[in-house]
PDB file of C-alpha atoms in Angstrom:
ATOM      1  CA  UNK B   1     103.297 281.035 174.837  1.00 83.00           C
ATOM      2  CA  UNK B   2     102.115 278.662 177.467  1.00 87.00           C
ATOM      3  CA  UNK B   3     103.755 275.509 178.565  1.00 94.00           C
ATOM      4  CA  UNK B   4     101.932 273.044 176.232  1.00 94.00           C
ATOM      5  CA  UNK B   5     102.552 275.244 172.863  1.00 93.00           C
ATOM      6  CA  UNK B   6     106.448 275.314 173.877  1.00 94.00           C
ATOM      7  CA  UNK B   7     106.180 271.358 174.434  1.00 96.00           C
ATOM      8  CA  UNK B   8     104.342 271.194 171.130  1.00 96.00           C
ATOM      9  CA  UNK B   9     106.633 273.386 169.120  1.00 96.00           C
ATOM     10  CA  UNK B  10     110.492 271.461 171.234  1.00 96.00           C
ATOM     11  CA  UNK B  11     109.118 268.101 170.310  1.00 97.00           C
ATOM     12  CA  UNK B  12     108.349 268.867 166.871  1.00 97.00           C
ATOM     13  CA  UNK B  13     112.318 269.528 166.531  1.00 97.00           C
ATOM     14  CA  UNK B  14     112.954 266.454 168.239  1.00 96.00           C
ATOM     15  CA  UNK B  15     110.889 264.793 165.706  1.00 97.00           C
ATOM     16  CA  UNK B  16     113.129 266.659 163.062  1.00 97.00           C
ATOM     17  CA  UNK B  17     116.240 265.490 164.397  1.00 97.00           C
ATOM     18  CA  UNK B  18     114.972 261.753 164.698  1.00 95.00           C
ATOM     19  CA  UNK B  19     114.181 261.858 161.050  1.00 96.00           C
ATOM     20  CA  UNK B  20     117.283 263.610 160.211  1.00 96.00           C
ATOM     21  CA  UNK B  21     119.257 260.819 161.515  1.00 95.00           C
ATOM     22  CA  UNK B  22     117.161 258.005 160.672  1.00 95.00           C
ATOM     23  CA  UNK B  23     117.190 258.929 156.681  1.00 95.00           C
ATOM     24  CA  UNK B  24     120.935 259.981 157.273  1.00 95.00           C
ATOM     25  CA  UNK B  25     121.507 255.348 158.975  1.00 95.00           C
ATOM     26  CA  UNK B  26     119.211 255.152 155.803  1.00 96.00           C
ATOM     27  CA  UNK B  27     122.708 255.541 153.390  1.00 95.00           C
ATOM     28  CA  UNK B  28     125.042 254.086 156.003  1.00 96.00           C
ATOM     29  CA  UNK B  29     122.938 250.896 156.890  1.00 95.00           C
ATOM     30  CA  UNK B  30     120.726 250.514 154.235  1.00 94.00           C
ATOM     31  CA  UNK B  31     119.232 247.368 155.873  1.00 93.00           C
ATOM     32  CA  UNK B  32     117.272 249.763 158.043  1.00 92.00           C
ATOM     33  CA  UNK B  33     115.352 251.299 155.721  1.00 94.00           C
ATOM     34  CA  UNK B  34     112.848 248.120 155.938  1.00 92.00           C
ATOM     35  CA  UNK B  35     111.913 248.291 159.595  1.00 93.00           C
ATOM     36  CA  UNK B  36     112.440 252.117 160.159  1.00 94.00           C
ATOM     37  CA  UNK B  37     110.723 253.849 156.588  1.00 94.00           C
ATOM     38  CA  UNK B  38     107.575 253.843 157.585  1.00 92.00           C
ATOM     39  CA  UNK B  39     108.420 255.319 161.135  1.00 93.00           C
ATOM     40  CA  UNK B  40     110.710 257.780 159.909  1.00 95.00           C
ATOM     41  CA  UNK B  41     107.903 259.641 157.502  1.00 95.00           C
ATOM     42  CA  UNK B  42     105.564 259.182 160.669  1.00 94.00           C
ATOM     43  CA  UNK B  43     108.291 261.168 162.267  1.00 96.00           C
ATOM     44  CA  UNK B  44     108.463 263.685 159.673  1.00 96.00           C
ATOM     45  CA  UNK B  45     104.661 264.385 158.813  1.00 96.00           C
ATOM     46  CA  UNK B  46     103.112 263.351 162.017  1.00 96.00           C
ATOM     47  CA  UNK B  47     106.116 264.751 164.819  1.00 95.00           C
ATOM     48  CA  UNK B  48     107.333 267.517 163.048  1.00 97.00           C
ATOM     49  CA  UNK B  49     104.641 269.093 161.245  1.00 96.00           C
ATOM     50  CA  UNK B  50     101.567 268.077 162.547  1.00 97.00           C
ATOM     51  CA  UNK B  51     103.108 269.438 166.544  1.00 96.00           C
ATOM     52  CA  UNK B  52     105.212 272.203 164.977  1.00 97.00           C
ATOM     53  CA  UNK B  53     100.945 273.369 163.292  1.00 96.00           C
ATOM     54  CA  UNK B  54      99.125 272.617 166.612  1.00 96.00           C
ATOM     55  CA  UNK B  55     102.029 274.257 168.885  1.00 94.00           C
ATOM     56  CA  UNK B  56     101.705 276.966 166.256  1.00 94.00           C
ATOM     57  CA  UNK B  57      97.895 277.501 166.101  1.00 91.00           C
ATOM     58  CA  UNK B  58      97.366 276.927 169.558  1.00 90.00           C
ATOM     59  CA  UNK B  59      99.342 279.827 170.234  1.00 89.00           C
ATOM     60  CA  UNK B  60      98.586 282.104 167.485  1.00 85.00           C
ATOM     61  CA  UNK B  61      94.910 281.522 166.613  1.00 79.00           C
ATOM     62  CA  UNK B  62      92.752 283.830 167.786  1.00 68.00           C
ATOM     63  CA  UNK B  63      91.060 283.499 171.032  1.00 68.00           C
ATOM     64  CA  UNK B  64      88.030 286.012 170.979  1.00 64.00           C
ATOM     65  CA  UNK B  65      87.431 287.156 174.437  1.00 60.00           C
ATOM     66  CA  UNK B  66      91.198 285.826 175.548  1.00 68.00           C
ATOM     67  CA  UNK B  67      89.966 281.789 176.101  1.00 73.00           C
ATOM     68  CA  UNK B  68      92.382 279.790 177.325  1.00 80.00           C
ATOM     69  CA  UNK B  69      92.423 276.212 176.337  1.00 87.00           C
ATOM     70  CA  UNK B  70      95.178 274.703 178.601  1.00 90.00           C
ATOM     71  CA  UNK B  71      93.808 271.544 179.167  1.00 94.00           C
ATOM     72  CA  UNK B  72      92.726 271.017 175.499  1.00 95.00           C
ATOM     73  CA  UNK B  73      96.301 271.888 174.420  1.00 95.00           C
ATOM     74  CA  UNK B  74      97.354 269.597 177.305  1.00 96.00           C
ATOM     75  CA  UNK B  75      95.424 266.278 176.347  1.00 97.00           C
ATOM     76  CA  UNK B  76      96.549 267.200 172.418  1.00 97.00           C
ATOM     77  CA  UNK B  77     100.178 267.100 173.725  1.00 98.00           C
ATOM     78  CA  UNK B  78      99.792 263.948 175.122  1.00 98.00           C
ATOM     79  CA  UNK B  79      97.585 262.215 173.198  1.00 98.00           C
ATOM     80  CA  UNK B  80      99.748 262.919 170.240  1.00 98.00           C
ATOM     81  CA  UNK B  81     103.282 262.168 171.804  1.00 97.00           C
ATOM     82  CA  UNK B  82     102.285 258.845 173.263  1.00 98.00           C
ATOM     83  CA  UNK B  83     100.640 257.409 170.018  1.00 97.00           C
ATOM     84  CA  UNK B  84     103.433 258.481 167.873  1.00 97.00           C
ATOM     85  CA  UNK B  85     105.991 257.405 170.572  1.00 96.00           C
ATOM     86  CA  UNK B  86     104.437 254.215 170.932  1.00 96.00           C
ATOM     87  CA  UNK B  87     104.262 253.772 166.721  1.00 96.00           C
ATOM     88  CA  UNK B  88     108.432 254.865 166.700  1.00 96.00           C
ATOM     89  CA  UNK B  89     109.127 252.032 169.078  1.00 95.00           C
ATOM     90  CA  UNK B  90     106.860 249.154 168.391  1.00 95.00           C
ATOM     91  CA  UNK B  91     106.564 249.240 164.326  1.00 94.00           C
ATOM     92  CA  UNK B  92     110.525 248.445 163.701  1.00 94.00           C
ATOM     93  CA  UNK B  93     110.224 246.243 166.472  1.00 94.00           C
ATOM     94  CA  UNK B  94     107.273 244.636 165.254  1.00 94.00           C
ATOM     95  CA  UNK B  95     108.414 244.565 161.354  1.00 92.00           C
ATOM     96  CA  UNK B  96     112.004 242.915 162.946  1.00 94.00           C
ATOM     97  CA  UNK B  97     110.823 240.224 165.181  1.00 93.00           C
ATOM     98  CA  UNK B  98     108.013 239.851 163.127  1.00 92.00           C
ATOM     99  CA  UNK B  99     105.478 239.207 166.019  1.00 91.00           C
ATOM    100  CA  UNK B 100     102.201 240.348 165.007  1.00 90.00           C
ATOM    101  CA  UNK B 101     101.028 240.454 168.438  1.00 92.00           C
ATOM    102  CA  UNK B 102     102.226 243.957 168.157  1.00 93.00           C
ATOM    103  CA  UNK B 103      99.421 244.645 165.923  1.00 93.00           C
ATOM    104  CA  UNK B 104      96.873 245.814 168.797  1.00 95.00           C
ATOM    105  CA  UNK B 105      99.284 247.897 170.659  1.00 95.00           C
ATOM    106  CA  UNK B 106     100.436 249.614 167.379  1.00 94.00           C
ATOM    107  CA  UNK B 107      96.219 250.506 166.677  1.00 96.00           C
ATOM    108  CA  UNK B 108      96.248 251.580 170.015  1.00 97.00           C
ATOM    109  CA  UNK B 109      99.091 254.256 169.159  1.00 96.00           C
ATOM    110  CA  UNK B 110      96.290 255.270 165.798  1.00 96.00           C
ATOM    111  CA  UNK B 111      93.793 255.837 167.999  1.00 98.00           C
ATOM    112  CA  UNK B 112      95.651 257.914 170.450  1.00 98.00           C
ATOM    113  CA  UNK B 113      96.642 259.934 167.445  1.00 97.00           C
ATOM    114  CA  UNK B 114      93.348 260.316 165.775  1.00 98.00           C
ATOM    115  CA  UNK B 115      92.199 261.342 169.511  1.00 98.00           C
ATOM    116  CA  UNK B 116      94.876 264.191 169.201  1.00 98.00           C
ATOM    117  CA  UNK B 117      93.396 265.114 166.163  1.00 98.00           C
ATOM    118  CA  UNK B 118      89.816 265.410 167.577  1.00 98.00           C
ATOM    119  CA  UNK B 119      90.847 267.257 170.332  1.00 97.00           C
ATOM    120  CA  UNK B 120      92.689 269.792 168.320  1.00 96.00           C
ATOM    121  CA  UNK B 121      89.670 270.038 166.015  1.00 96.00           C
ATOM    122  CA  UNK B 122      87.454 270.869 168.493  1.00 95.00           C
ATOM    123  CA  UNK B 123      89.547 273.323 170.123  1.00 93.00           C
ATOM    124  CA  UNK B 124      90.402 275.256 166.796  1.00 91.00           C
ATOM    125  CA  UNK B 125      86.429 275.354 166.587  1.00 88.00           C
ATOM    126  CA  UNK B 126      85.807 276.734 169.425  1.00 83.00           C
ATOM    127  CA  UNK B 127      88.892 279.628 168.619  1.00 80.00           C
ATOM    128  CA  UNK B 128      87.957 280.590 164.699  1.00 78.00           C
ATOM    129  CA  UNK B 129      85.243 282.617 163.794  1.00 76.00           C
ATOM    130  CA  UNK B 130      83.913 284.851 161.163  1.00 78.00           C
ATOM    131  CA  UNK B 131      85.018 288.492 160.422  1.00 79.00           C
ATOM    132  CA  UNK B 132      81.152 289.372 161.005  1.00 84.00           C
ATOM    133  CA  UNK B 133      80.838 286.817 163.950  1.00 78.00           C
ATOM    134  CA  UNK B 134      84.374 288.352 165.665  1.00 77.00           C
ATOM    135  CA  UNK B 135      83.097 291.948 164.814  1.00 82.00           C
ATOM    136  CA  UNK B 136      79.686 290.777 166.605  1.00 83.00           C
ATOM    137  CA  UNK B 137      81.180 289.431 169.893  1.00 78.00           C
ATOM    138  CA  UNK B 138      83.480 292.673 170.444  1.00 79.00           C
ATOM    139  CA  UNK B 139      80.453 294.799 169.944  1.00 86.00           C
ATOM    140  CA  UNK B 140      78.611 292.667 172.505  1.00 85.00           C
ATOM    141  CA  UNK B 141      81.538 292.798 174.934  1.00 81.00           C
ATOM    142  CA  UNK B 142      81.698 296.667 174.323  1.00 86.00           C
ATOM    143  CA  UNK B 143      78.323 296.899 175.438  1.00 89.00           C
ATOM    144  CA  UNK B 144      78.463 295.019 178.463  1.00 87.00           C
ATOM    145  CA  UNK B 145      81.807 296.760 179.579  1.00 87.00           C
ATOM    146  CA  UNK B 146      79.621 300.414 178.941  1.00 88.00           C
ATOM    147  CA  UNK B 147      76.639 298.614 180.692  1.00 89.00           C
ATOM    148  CA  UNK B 148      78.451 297.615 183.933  1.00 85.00           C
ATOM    149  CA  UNK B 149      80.118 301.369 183.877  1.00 75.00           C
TER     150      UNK B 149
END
């Protein structure tokens, strides 16, 4: 497991914890729900499953011919963490001092998200492959292992 996957998969249980407690303030100060709902499924969907799958299929997905994608995993990692970190502190923050000057910042945080999402799409298409098209490549790799012998 490289570094990026463990980040990937130890922030996803932060994320789990964070909306843990925020749904367990929900019953205790139900005047949160209002600015922190919205954040607190973010938490769920986006921090906890969407890192726990990358972390997960970074480091499980096959990688014909061993590729390593550090940097890929890398810009994921961060691309995620600081649009979803940015989201968890300026949308309560926005909703309770109702400045909507926040607005820009808080598309900022999308787009860093949606750019974690590209990234991870492209590297998963670089990693998955065909039966036929992963029986191809080791033939081809047997062959020039027997040819350089």
């Amino acid at each position: 497991m490289s570094f990026w996957q463990f980040l990937f998969v130890r922030s996803s249980l932060f994320y789990l914890l964070y909306t843990t407690l925020t749904g367990s303030a929900f019953y205790l100060w139900p005047a949160l729900v209002g600015y922190f709902k919205t954040t607190h499924v973010h938490a769920g969907l986006v921090g906890f499953f969407l890192s726990m799958v990358m972390g997960v299929a970074y480091w499980m997905m096959p990688r014909p011919g061993q590729i390593r994608q550090e940097r890929l995993e890398g810009l994921t990692y961060v691309l995620l963490n600081a649009g979803l970190l940015l989201r968890l502190v300026l949308e309560p923050l926005m909703l309770y001092t109702t400045n909507p000057g926040l607005r820009p910042a808080l598309a900022v945080s999308g787009l860093l998200q949606a750019g974690a999402v590209a990234v991870f799409a492209y590297a998963m298409s670089q990693r998955v492959f065909t039966k036929e098209r992963l029986f191809q490549m080791a033939e081809e790799r047997k062959r020039r292992q027997q040819a350089s012998s």
